[in-house]
Tab-separated table of C-alpha atoms in Angstrom:
chain	number	residue	atom	x	y	z
A	1	MET	CA	10.150	-7.855	-18.377
A	2	ASN	CA	11.285	-9.107	-15.003
A	3	ILE	CA	9.378	-7.098	-12.392
A	4	CYS	CA	9.805	-7.184	-8.619
A	5	PHE	CA	6.916	-5.994	-6.438
A	6	VAL	CA	7.996	-5.077	-2.895
A	7	ASN	CA	5.473	-4.492	-0.103
A	8	SER	CA	6.600	-4.322	3.545
A	9	THR	CA	3.204	-3.527	5.098
A	10	ASN	CA	1.828	-5.821	7.802
A	11	LYS	CA	-1.908	-5.648	7.066
A	12	TRP	CA	-3.694	-6.775	3.943
A	13	GLY	CA	-4.889	-3.719	2.047
A	14	GLY	CA	-5.977	-2.779	-1.442
A	15	VAL	CA	-2.467	-2.362	-2.811
A	16	LYS	CA	-1.666	-5.987	-2.008
A	17	SER	CA	-4.738	-7.174	-3.903
A	18	TRP	CA	-3.780	-4.878	-6.781
A	19	THR	CA	-0.231	-6.249	-6.743
A	20	LEU	CA	-1.329	-9.856	-7.112
A	21	ASP	CA	-3.826	-8.981	-9.855
A	22	VAL	CA	-1.240	-6.998	-11.815
A	23	ALA	CA	1.464	-9.623	-11.363
A	24	CYS	CA	-0.823	-12.330	-12.731
A	25	GLY	CA	-2.075	-10.097	-15.537
A	26	LEU	CA	1.478	-9.288	-16.628
A	27	ALA	CA	2.507	-12.938	-16.367
A	28	THR	CA	-0.118	-13.877	-18.946
A	29	ARG	CA	1.630	-11.442	-21.306
A	30	GLY	CA	4.981	-13.185	-20.984
A	31	ASN	CA	6.436	-11.107	-18.162
A	32	HIS	CA	7.918	-12.548	-14.964
A	33	ALA	CA	6.854	-11.181	-11.598
A	34	VAL	CA	8.494	-11.661	-8.200
A	35	ILE	CA	6.628	-10.766	-5.009
A	36	VAL	CA	8.553	-9.725	-1.871
A	37	GLY	CA	6.797	-9.098	1.438
A	38	ARG	CA	6.705	-10.098	5.052
A	39	PRO	CA	5.997	-13.790	5.714
A	40	GLY	CA	2.252	-14.395	5.971
A	41	PRO	CA	-0.978	-14.298	3.957
A	42	PHE	CA	0.303	-11.981	1.209
A	43	VAL	CA	3.291	-14.143	0.295
A	44	ASP	CA	1.255	-17.331	0.788
A	45	LYS	CA	-1.488	-16.087	-1.525
A	46	ALA	CA	1.063	-15.126	-4.167
A	47	ARG	CA	2.466	-18.642	-4.114
A	48	ASP	CA	-1.035	-20.120	-4.266
A	49	MET	CA	-1.556	-18.094	-7.452
A	50	GLY	CA	1.581	-19.569	-9.006
A	51	LEU	CA	3.766	-16.489	-8.537
A	52	GLU	CA	7.360	-16.486	-7.332
A	53	ALA	CA	7.272	-15.019	-3.833
A	54	MET	CA	9.696	-14.405	-0.983
A	55	GLY	CA	8.995	-13.562	2.639
A	56	LEU	CA	11.565	-11.595	4.608
A	57	SER	CA	12.011	-9.287	7.590
A	58	PHE	CA	12.540	-5.631	6.677
A	59	GLY	CA	13.928	-4.097	9.849
A	60	PRO	CA	14.786	-0.363	9.994
A	61	ASP	CA	14.863	2.106	7.114
A	62	PHE	CA	18.091	2.151	5.090
A	63	ASN	CA	19.029	-1.256	6.538
A	64	PRO	CA	22.413	-1.923	4.830
A	65	LEU	CA	22.104	-5.705	5.128
A	66	LEU	CA	18.674	-5.716	3.495
A	67	ILE	CA	19.757	-3.265	0.792
A	68	SER	CA	22.708	-5.528	0.017
A	69	ARG	CA	20.371	-8.517	-0.121
A	70	PHE	CA	18.065	-6.703	-2.524
A	71	ILE	CA	21.032	-5.785	-4.740
A	72	GLY	CA	22.012	-9.442	-4.973
A	73	MET	CA	18.419	-10.501	-5.572
A	74	PHE	CA	17.853	-7.945	-8.334
A	75	ARG	CA	21.116	-8.859	-10.057
A	76	LYS	CA	20.451	-12.579	-9.904
A	77	GLY	CA	16.879	-12.186	-11.156
A	78	LYS	CA	17.892	-9.713	-13.867
A	79	ILE	CA	15.145	-7.415	-12.613
A	80	ASP	CA	14.086	-4.666	-15.024
A	81	LEU	CA	11.664	-2.733	-12.826
A	82	ILE	CA	10.907	-2.368	-9.110
A	83	VAL	CA	7.385	-1.557	-7.877
A	84	VAL	CA	7.148	-0.339	-4.263
A	85	ASN	CA	4.264	0.693	-2.035
A	86	VAL	CA	5.270	2.464	1.205
A	87	GLY	CA	8.247	4.533	2.323
A	88	LYS	CA	10.074	1.590	3.889
A	89	ASP	CA	10.003	-0.176	0.512
A	90	MET	CA	11.539	2.893	-1.100
A	91	ARG	CA	14.200	3.190	1.614
A	92	THR	CA	15.337	-0.417	1.157
A	93	ALA	CA	14.457	-1.884	-2.240
A	94	GLY	CA	14.337	1.597	-3.772
A	95	VAL	CA	17.896	2.312	-2.637
A	96	ALA	CA	19.089	-1.008	-4.100
A	97	ALA	CA	17.346	-0.210	-7.381
A	98	LYS	CA	18.995	3.223	-7.500
A	99	VAL	CA	22.437	1.666	-6.971
A	100	LEU	CA	21.817	-0.693	-9.888
A	101	GLY	CA	20.164	1.895	-12.137
A	102	ILE	CA	16.820	0.048	-12.175
A	103	PRO	CA	13.684	2.184	-12.675
A	104	VAL	CA	11.307	2.408	-9.711
A	105	VAL	CA	7.533	2.791	-9.730
A	106	HIS	CA	5.896	3.965	-6.514
A	107	ARG	CA	2.316	2.707	-6.438
A	108	VAL	CA	0.375	4.892	-3.978
A	109	GLY	CA	-2.982	3.688	-2.643
A	110	LEU	CA	-4.035	6.829	-0.737
A	111	ALA	CA	-2.894	10.443	-0.889
A	112	GLY	CA	-2.225	10.386	2.863
A	113	ASP	CA	0.217	7.502	2.449
A	114	MET	CA	2.900	9.996	1.371
A	115	LEU	CA	3.587	12.737	3.894
A	116	ASN	CA	5.590	15.863	3.185
A	117	THR	CA	8.641	14.815	5.250
A	118	TRP	CA	12.347	15.145	4.583
A	119	LYS	CA	12.641	11.397	3.969
A	120	VAL	CA	9.941	11.464	1.308
A	121	ARG	CA	11.407	14.539	-0.395
A	122	LEU	CA	14.947	13.143	-0.240
A	123	MET	CA	14.024	9.765	-1.708
A	124	HIS	CA	11.891	11.324	-4.418
A	125	LYS	CA	14.700	13.648	-5.457
A	126	TRP	CA	17.341	10.900	-5.412
A	127	VAL	CA	15.509	7.827	-6.724
A	128	ARG	CA	13.143	9.767	-9.038
A	129	PRO	CA	10.396	7.142	-9.014
A	130	SER	CA	7.411	7.266	-11.325
A	131	ILE	CA	4.256	7.520	-9.255
A	132	LEU	CA	1.259	5.398	-10.170
A	133	VAL	CA	-2.188	5.906	-8.597
A	134	PRO	CA	-5.540	4.157	-9.130
A	135	CYS	CA	-7.796	7.203	-9.591
A	136	GLU	CA	-7.838	10.954	-10.261
A	137	GLN	CA	-8.945	11.755	-6.700
A	138	ILE	CA	-5.704	10.313	-5.295
A	139	LYS	CA	-3.607	12.184	-7.846
A	140	GLU	CA	-5.234	15.475	-6.857
A	141	GLY	CA	-4.678	14.691	-3.178
A	142	LEU	CA	-1.012	13.855	-3.725
A	143	LEU	CA	-0.359	17.082	-5.588
A	144	GLN	CA	-1.899	19.018	-2.692
A	145	GLU	CA	-0.011	17.039	-0.024
A	146	LEU	CA	3.367	17.147	-1.779
A	147	PRO	CA	4.030	20.550	-3.382
A	148	HIS	CA	7.334	19.318	-4.840
A	149	LEU	CA	5.500	16.899	-7.160
A	150	ARG	CA	4.598	17.875	-10.693
A	151	SER	CA	1.384	16.686	-12.304
A	152	GLU	CA	3.237	14.867	-15.085
A	153	GLU	CA	5.071	12.746	-12.481
A	154	VAL	CA	1.822	11.096	-11.381
A	155	THR	CA	0.068	8.643	-13.703
A	156	VAL	CA	-3.503	7.417	-13.226
A	157	VAL	CA	-4.504	3.887	-14.238
A	158	LEU	CA	-7.909	2.917	-12.909
A	159	THR	CA	-7.850	-0.378	-11.046
A	160	GLY	CA	-9.721	-3.177	-12.801
A	161	LYS	CA	-10.847	-6.638	-11.761
A	162	GLU	CA	-11.478	-9.787	-13.768
A	163	PRO	CA	-15.275	-9.930	-14.209
A	164	ALA	CA	-17.145	-13.124	-13.465
A	165	PRO	CA	-18.288	-14.946	-16.642
A	166	ALA	CA	-21.826	-13.701	-15.976
A	167	PRO	CA	-23.727	-11.817	-13.262
A	168	PRO	CA	-25.849	-13.833	-10.820
A	169	ALA	CA	-29.031	-15.367	-12.227
A	170	THR	CA	-30.645	-15.984	-8.824
A	171	ALA	CA	-30.809	-14.233	-5.460
A	172	HIS	CA	-31.032	-15.508	-1.903
A	173	PHE	CA	-34.067	-15.302	0.298
A	174	PRO	CA	-33.702	-13.585	2.653
A	175	LEU	CA	-31.309	-11.259	0.843
A	176	ARG	CA	-27.687	-11.407	1.991
A	177	PHE	CA	-25.722	-8.186	2.464
A	178	ILE	CA	-21.928	-8.359	2.622
A	179	SER	CA	-18.969	-6.126	3.515
A	180	THR	CA	-15.365	-7.175	2.851
A	181	SER	CA	-13.404	-4.209	4.219
A	182	GLN	CA	-11.011	-4.166	7.150
A	183	VAL	CA	-12.982	-3.924	10.390
A	184	ASN	CA	-11.747	-0.475	11.397
A	185	GLU	CA	-13.594	2.623	12.579
A	186	ASP	CA	-13.278	4.476	9.284
A	187	LYS	CA	-14.931	1.644	7.325
A	188	GLY	CA	-18.376	2.478	8.699
A	189	HIS	CA	-19.613	-0.964	9.777
A	190	ARG	CA	-21.219	0.631	12.829
A	191	ASP	CA	-23.704	2.567	10.680
A	192	VAL	CA	-24.708	-0.596	8.838
A	193	LEU	CA	-25.302	-2.482	12.080
A	194	GLU	CA	-27.428	0.336	13.486
A	195	ALA	CA	-29.375	0.545	10.220
A	196	LEU	CA	-29.982	-3.206	10.177
A	197	ALA	CA	-31.113	-3.179	13.823
A	198	ASP	CA	-33.742	-0.610	12.885
A	199	LEU	CA	-34.867	-2.691	9.902
A	200	LYS	CA	-35.096	-5.847	12.009
A	201	LYS	CA	-37.337	-4.065	14.525
A	202	ARG	CA	-39.620	-3.135	11.639
A	203	GLY	CA	-39.946	-6.749	10.552
A	204	TYR	CA	-37.479	-7.033	7.687
A	205	ASP	CA	-35.575	-10.279	7.145
A	206	PHE	CA	-31.964	-10.409	5.908
A	207	PHE	CA	-28.458	-11.660	6.661
A	208	TYR	CA	-25.242	-9.632	6.825
A	209	ASP	CA	-21.866	-11.271	6.165
A	210	ILE	CA	-18.786	-9.440	7.441
A	211	VAL	CA	-15.517	-10.607	5.887
A	212	GLY	CA	-12.252	-9.272	7.296
A	213	THR	CA	-10.587	-8.412	10.567
A	214	GLY	CA	-9.499	-5.172	12.175
A	215	ARG	CA	-8.959	-3.005	15.204
A	216	ILE	CA	-12.589	-2.729	16.341
A	217	GLU	CA	-13.773	-6.262	15.570
A	218	THR	CA	-14.342	-7.139	19.246
A	219	GLU	CA	-16.141	-3.850	19.827
A	220	LEU	CA	-18.436	-4.370	16.839
A	221	LYS	CA	-19.246	-7.936	17.858
A	222	ALA	CA	-20.353	-6.603	21.245
A	223	LEU	CA	-22.453	-3.949	19.490
A	224	THR	CA	-24.020	-6.661	17.329
A	225	SER	CA	-25.158	-8.468	20.456
A	226	ARG	CA	-26.523	-5.301	22.064
A	227	LEU	CA	-28.488	-4.560	18.888
A	228	ASP	CA	-29.976	-8.090	18.919
A	229	LEU	CA	-28.389	-8.946	15.573
A	230	ASP	CA	-26.484	-12.098	16.485
A	231	ASP	CA	-28.984	-14.178	14.486
A	232	ARG	CA	-28.512	-11.973	11.397
A	233	VAL	CA	-24.788	-11.172	11.291
A	234	VAL	CA	-22.165	-13.748	10.300
A	235	TRP	CA	-18.490	-12.989	11.049
A	236	HIS	CA	-16.121	-14.714	8.610
A	237	GLY	CA	-12.769	-13.220	9.650
A	238	PHE	CA	-9.909	-13.034	7.164
A	239	GLN	CA	-10.563	-14.915	3.918
A	240	LYS	CA	-7.980	-15.548	1.207
A	241	ASP	CA	-10.703	-16.056	-1.395
A	242	VAL	CA	-12.961	-13.035	-0.922
A	243	ARG	CA	-14.672	-13.463	-4.258
A	244	SER	CA	-16.050	-16.863	-3.264
A	245	ALA	CA	-17.675	-15.146	-0.286
A	246	LEU	CA	-19.094	-12.463	-2.563
A	247	ARG	CA	-20.692	-15.123	-4.734
A	248	GLN	CA	-22.703	-16.273	-1.723
A	249	SER	CA	-24.273	-12.828	-1.266
A	250	ASP	CA	-26.551	-10.406	-3.114
A	251	ILE	CA	-25.798	-6.811	-2.107
A	252	PHE	CA	-22.374	-5.348	-1.311
A	253	LEU	CA	-22.086	-2.599	1.306
A	254	LEU	CA	-19.201	-0.118	1.473
A	255	PRO	CA	-20.166	2.419	4.161
A	256	SER	CA	-16.562	3.613	4.471
A	257	PHE	CA	-15.666	7.209	5.309
A	258	SER	CA	-12.155	6.941	3.822
A	259	GLU	CA	-11.076	5.227	0.606
A	260	GLY	CA	-8.994	5.688	-2.493
A	261	LEU	CA	-10.410	3.444	-5.181
A	262	PRO	CA	-11.463	0.444	-3.068
A	263	ASN	CA	-10.606	-3.023	-4.336
A	264	THR	CA	-13.489	-4.363	-2.268
A	265	LEU	CA	-15.994	-2.406	-4.350
A	266	LEU	CA	-14.361	-3.396	-7.639
A	267	GLU	CA	-14.440	-7.080	-6.661
A	268	ALA	CA	-18.140	-6.882	-5.813
A	269	MET	CA	-18.904	-5.121	-9.096
A	270	ALA	CA	-16.953	-7.778	-10.991
A	271	GLU	CA	-19.105	-10.479	-9.351
A	272	GLY	CA	-22.283	-8.683	-10.398
A	273	LEU	CA	-23.549	-7.662	-6.963
A	274	ALA	CA	-25.758	-4.645	-6.479
A	275	CYS	CA	-23.633	-2.159	-4.493
A	276	VAL	CA	-24.259	0.522	-1.897
A	277	ALA	CA	-21.435	2.903	-0.985
A	278	ARG	CA	-20.663	6.355	0.310
A	279	ASP	CA	-19.462	8.846	-2.285
A	280	ILE	CA	-15.867	9.097	-1.086
A	281	GLY	CA	-12.436	8.884	-2.699
A	282	GLY	CA	-12.534	7.662	-6.280
A	283	VAL	CA	-15.769	5.669	-5.908
A	284	ASN	CA	-17.713	7.907	-8.274
A	285	GLU	CA	-15.044	7.432	-10.977
A	286	VAL	CA	-16.235	3.842	-11.482
A	287	TRP	CA	-19.846	4.075	-10.262
A	288	PRO	CA	-22.483	3.398	-12.965
A	289	HIS	CA	-24.755	6.392	-13.526
A	290	GLN	CA	-27.824	4.121	-13.671
A	291	ALA	CA	-27.336	3.300	-9.964
A	292	GLN	CA	-26.891	6.792	-8.514
A	293	ARG	CA	-29.620	6.228	-5.927
A	294	LEU	CA	-27.370	3.646	-4.242
A	295	LEU	CA	-24.449	6.078	-3.880
A	296	LEU	CA	-24.822	7.726	-0.479
A	297	PRO	CA	-23.579	11.242	0.337
A	298	ALA	CA	-20.207	11.205	2.067
A	299	SER	CA	-21.733	12.660	5.244
A	300	SER	CA	-24.741	10.322	5.397
A	301	GLY	CA	-25.526	8.577	8.670
A	302	ALA	CA	-27.151	5.330	9.771
A	303	SER	CA	-30.672	6.574	9.002
A	304	HIS	CA	-29.713	7.244	5.381
A	305	VAL	CA	-28.119	3.800	5.136
A	306	ALA	CA	-31.298	2.258	6.564
A	307	ALA	CA	-33.460	4.052	4.001
A	308	VAL	CA	-31.440	2.739	1.053
A	309	LEU	CA	-31.281	-0.802	2.444
A	310	GLU	CA	-35.023	-0.724	3.081
A	311	SER	CA	-35.623	0.252	-0.534
A	312	LEU	CA	-33.565	-2.747	-1.650
A	313	LEU	CA	-35.399	-5.103	0.688
A	314	GLU	CA	-38.641	-3.854	-0.887
A	315	THR	CA	-37.285	-4.376	-4.428
A	316	GLU	CA	-38.323	-7.339	-6.572
A	317	VAL	CA	-35.692	-10.035	-7.044
A	318	GLU	CA	-35.586	-9.415	-10.808
A	319	ASP	CA	-34.747	-5.772	-10.193
A	320	ILE	CA	-32.011	-6.678	-7.674
A	321	LEU	CA	-30.468	-8.914	-10.339
A	322	GLY	CA	-30.844	-6.105	-12.861
A	323	LEU	CA	-28.934	-3.739	-10.596
A	324	GLY	CA	-26.214	-6.357	-10.245
A	325	LYS	CA	-25.939	-6.595	-14.010
A	326	ILE	CA	-25.476	-2.808	-14.235
A	327	PHE	CA	-22.483	-3.024	-11.878
A	328	TRP	CA	-21.143	-6.096	-13.719
A	329	ASN	CA	-21.297	-4.212	-17.034
A	330	ALA	CA	-19.396	-1.305	-15.459
A	331	ALA	CA	-16.719	-3.745	-14.263
A	332	ASN	CA	-16.360	-5.061	-17.809
A	333	GLU	CA	-15.688	-1.525	-19.049
A	334	ASN	CA	-12.587	-1.385	-16.835
A	335	SER	CA	-11.534	-5.006	-16.502
A	336	LEU	CA	-8.297	-6.550	-15.287
A	337	ARG	CA	-7.309	-7.120	-18.911
A	338	ILE	CA	-7.746	-3.434	-19.757
A	339	MET	CA	-5.831	-2.351	-16.639
A	340	SER	CA	-3.018	-4.825	-17.315
A	341	ASP	CA	-2.657	-3.571	-20.891
A	342	LYS	CA	-2.298	0.006	-19.656
A	343	ILE	CA	0.137	-0.887	-16.889
A	344	GLU	CA	2.325	-2.953	-19.204
A	345	LEU	CA	2.585	0.036	-21.560
A	346	PHE	CA	3.335	2.286	-18.590
A	347	PHE	CA	6.117	-0.005	-17.387
A	348	GLN	CA	7.585	-0.261	-20.874
A	349	ALA	CA	7.573	3.539	-21.146
A	350	ARG	CA	9.759	3.613	-18.042
A	351	GLY	CA	12.468	1.972	-20.114
A	352	ALA	CA	12.090	-1.321	-18.249
A	353	CYS	CA	12.715	-3.544	-21.247
A	354	ARG	CA	16.412	-4.451	-21.403
């Protein structure tokens, strides 16, 4: 199959990570993937991974010049299937695909990404895309948000990551916590910082690595200073190779209040890190039952985060490594290979093979 993935978003989010993983997974099965996005890290990373990638400017919805360009691109590349992410993708590449009779898959990362507007209803009725989501929680949310959708139109394929060859055999001292989410209000970094400030006052030693950028990065850096954590928190900014950063840490923290099925969590599990997260979105669909004590209630605050982190700081190194192995085993049960197999079958069922 020749598959074109189109993503016009500006920020790096989970769907972009999923796109690159799927494109590489399908390529190993003899398929050809083309990545189209705005110039920048997403397109650059795709090229670094050996994928064909193109950066372009999208402009307004239903842009006739861009639609014409997509038509030429799809014809020249003999594209069998288009995979889009947001509405702008549908209203440009999706229109071109409809003109050419090419099937479209709409990969939705969060239920709230599709609003019940006339544009969404019109494009769904005209293009008739197949909708693909990474967990049952998002499917249920979509069906509530968009009454015109039928359950059979939405397919769930759990996101999987390529597991490391083995979980870590050693841990750092002091232990290193890490978060790799966007630095936005809904990701919950503030609660972690307040929890760690409390633990520092009580004599605990640790480091906290924050990978990523976002809207409240400056605000959180100021908070870090006020909490006297500048000697414990390391800001890494945007990193192309997040998994290398994960390998330098011991415990992954996802204090987010809003997620679908977070790639950040799946990457940490695949590296064999012990994980702490709030029970939101589809997190519990991949969470190992042996580690339930590390899954915080959705409404938990900084004090609850502090209590769980304190318990980990009091845990023997061997037990920390054992927890990491539990998460690594769970990642193996839903690996990138398993996901890619399911997605390839899903694409073929769309009649993409020509």
